[in-house]
Amino acid sequence: MALDSHGKREFKQIGTRVARPDGIDKVTGRALYGADMSAPGMLVGRILRSPHAHARILRIDTSEAEAIPGVKAVVTGADFSIPDDAALADISVNVMARTKALYDGHAVAAVAATSAQAAKAALKAIKVEYEVLPHVTDVDAAMAPDAPVVQKGRSLESVPAGMGANVTHHCEFGHGDLEAGFARADKIVERSFKTAATHQGYIEPHACLATMNGDGRADLWCCTQGQYMVRTVCAGVLGIEASQLRVTASEIGGGFGGKTTVFIEPVALMLAKKSGKPVKIVMTRDEVFKATGPTVSTSIDVKIGMTKAGRITAGAATLRYSGGAFPNTTVDMGAQAAFAAYDLDAVRTVGWNILTNRPKESAYRAPGAPQAIYAVESVVDELCLALNLDPLDVRILNAARKGTKSSYGPTFDDIGLLATLEAAKAHPHYNTPLKPGQSRGVSCGFWFNFGGNTCVSLNINTDGTVGVTEGNPDIGGSRASISLMAAEELGVPYDKVRTIIADTASLGYNDVTDGSRVTFAVGLATIKAARDAIKKMCGRVAKIWGIDEDAVEWRDGAAHPAGPNAGKFPPMTLEEIAAISFETGGPIAGHYEVNADGAGVSFGVHLCDLEVDKETGQTTILRYTVFQDAGKAVHPDYVEGQMQGGAVQGIGWALNEEYIYGADGRLLNAGFLDYRIPVASDLPKIDTQILEIPNPGHPYGVRGVGETGIVPPLAAVSNAVSRAIDVRMHELPMSPPRVLKAIKAARG
Amino acid sequence: MRYEKPQTVAEAARLLTGEKGLSRILAGGTDVLVQLKAGLVEPDLVVDIKALPGVRSIVAEAGGFRIGAAVSNAQLGEDKAVRALWPGVVEAANLIGSTQVQGRATMVGNLCNASPAADAVPALVAAGAVARVAGPGAARDVPVEKIPTGPGKTKLKRGEFITSIFLPARPPRSADAYLRFIPRTEMDIAVASAAVSLTLDEDGRIAAARVALGAVAPTVLLVEAAAKAILGSRLEDPALEALAAACSAAASPIDDKRGTVEFRKDVVGVLAKRAARIAYTRAGGQS
Ligand SMILES: Cc1cc2nc3c(=O)[nH]c(=O)nc-3n(C[C@H](O)[C@H](O)[C@H](O)COP(=O)(O)OP(=O)(O)OC[C@H]3O[C@@H](n4cnc5c(N)ncnc54)[C@H](O)[C@@H]3O)c2cc1C
């Protein structure tokens, strides 16, 4: 659906910072999260996990565990069949190992018992006989032809013959004549980079409550980014019909992409089925780190040629990604996003996915893009330094714009990159001189954004209030934005609208909350559902007035005669129409369903000032500003929150966050003490500047803003650190030992 | 698991001596409860020492202070007199955890948990603090550096526990300081740490010094060579360099997820220099 054509719309409520509807419940502890639901007779579910990075499971003896008083069910891989669909089969094997444990923390059995103590005792009593196999956790080591094989026969057809068995996917993007491009360059820089796997770091661990009755009807309450996805996957893994499983999403304490799949839900359902009782599983933090999705770990080569004037003549990259023990195609997104910010005649990216003995990757905010763009933006920065060019000028010179054939194929429509770069250039931050010892880093970022399957119902209540029913868990303030859009369209005050998130039985299918899609797609469907309701209200009024439906128009929350010819009637407000709806044809509701496209790509630019303690290698961020195109900021607080949150997660990724494996392939830092996300005192206030370049694909011009913010910080911080210490950094995280080592190595 | 909260030292000693299984003493619990929750220990008996007489008070004694074993770090931090005499000890204890943790955590718990990275311990060692050990026999006084014997291990015998820590009197022109290195700014564990306590003569020269290092050996190190390196100096650059070199040389750290041997050896010297400068300034020295 296109941007409303009636020129520049004067919004009355869009763009205001109204109070969030979930705020009071959350600060008073009333909000119900995944672990907060209970049922009579409920059992405690616990999962036994492999202590080995890679091992054949020879035998599992559960008899002793089953004999423990209070233990009501024990399940292992033998209880699950393998679905035909490959993606479902992988999820099924990930939630419960079959023949092999593929990573430290892989589930091998589960119990349900009447108490936590009995469940714990049962886990101890399960005897698993393993044959420990050689393992591999490093992406480059796993690509070698003689590497331990994580899973056999998983390579897609895209992989050319002769590659190692762990290589499962290959992709290529680009256009133009690379050789000719490089020949035109005055300077070429070619570098290799590595980035560590990072975890989404949501505060709420995965939790669910499952019941399954004797008649096969099941209910699931869980913390997820998509209840319909949970239904599809669990029904598929358990072999039941979707209609038999109702899934309700709880409030969610963060997801960032990590809750777009399932880990414990099929296991809880299986335990509920076997025991005949409700089963609750709540993951520990240790389990969250070991067994839920970190992002990919990567190894990337980048080569860029530039003229003395700063024009990029050619760019090439090879990306090797590993999303753990199961095949995935996240590298496609990295390979497409790597050079998206640039208008290039010659560009080529090649991607590989490689299996390693690590947990199965889950999406993490702009999956695959931060790593690729980090590598490209690092090389661009090195070229700027070498050629003595201003890093923003170079990006402005090369920026993709409307009409640019993107590095991944499509031609861009209206995009906000140039405006964003120019805003950064003009901002006081960029024009504040640095003090001695300080340095400044710059990076662009990009994300595709997504629309997808969406279904919304909008009910006009008889008292003149409005209920919006949508199907996407609110991970970033979407309920406020959806209510604002409904209020704007209907012309009623924001506080007359309440938006709720339906369970899977109460509303048609909705894709998961991902791809920064909700404010865009659910917003679009809400506006359309409101227009549907308006049409119905106008119809009712036409009947009352005895005129044509077309002769009634909606303005400022009321039906009016469309013009002098329509007759003279006093306007009827939504409240008045609603009050008499039972006499005019019954309840009034609007509805809309769509598979939305036109999400509109999003660009951002980040500026980072910092200093490095040259005796300890410690980095202190001093000033940080995010510039991002929001299309139209429906609720600016939330947009700024997304920009700040993305920046902070990216800064953590750049400086300290990493999955650390021991020589035995076991994860050494499965907790927030040694998996270091930034704490509040580590950072200055993150400044933001929202740009509004309307997205042609949305009636109000909205673009998704949830993901782009995590893309630029990796290079913005790395470029600033590299400038501060006068040594180019090539690996993330830039933890103090790594930075100090680089400083000392450069000193000789 | 049994939980007991004895009212007398004798009763506590009797409970601990009488237990055949595993027992644990509970002060603030910020180590013990975390270990219980993680399933690292499964004690049969937990003895809470917080109701023993005197363990929750700070008392002036012989020009110094006797600090009860259950005095929380928050309570310690609010005591102006202790802060004035031993600013380094108090700043070390106050670095532990967050506001919530501060309300419960104790220096004695920090000492007896026997982590090489414990924050309060290097400062206590540099201060020459003395622990009063109670148990089935007569109470005895033990220098704090003698208590931990390795990660998670102490010299305390079955049935023994600490009732207080004594921080001694100081001559004029004395001060101490503590610094740790963590990758973040709080809620983290020391990768290396250094405490320096010193006394100046009337000319501003260092007349006495103690230097203790954390997280660079199985126990906190009291490094005499480091103290010697600054004796007689006004912390001129050569003295500081000698101090750093002595600390780096004394350190025998391990490579682990928090840092490398090389990093820890380098950084512990840097921290010692910086802590020495702070202590020097606090003691009234002009550098
Ligand atoms: C979130 C968090 C952050 C933390 N941050 C830090 C930090 O920054 N730096 C740091 O050093 N530590 C840190 N810790 C660890 C802990 O808080 C400290 O070690 C604290 O000082 C322990 O004191 P406590 O009174 O809570 O000890 P407890 O947990 O009660 O006891 C610790 C150990 O000492 C023994 N014990 C206690 N009292 C006695 C006694 N009187 N006699 C003999 N044995 C005794 C116990 O049996 C136990 O083995 C942190 C802990 C948490 C949970």
XYZ file of C-alpha atoms in Angstrom, chain A residues 34 37-39 42-43 207-211 219-222 268 278-281:
20
model
C 7.061 -16.481 30.408
C 2.023 -18.488 34.500
C 1.011 -21.428 36.665
C -1.575 -24.207 36.407
C 1.834 -28.229 37.286
C 5.134 -30.140 37.044
C 10.148 -20.008 29.691
C 6.903 -21.810 28.876
C 3.937 -23.648 30.340
C 2.474 -26.509 28.290
C -0.652 -28.573 28.745
C -2.192 -25.073 25.097
C 1.108 -23.332 25.346
C 1.978 -20.106 27.154
C 5.433 -18.890 26.298
C 7.488 -29.135 27.434
C 0.842 -29.168 32.823
C 4.616 -28.755 32.577
C 6.575 -25.559 33.060
C 10.150 -25.187 31.840
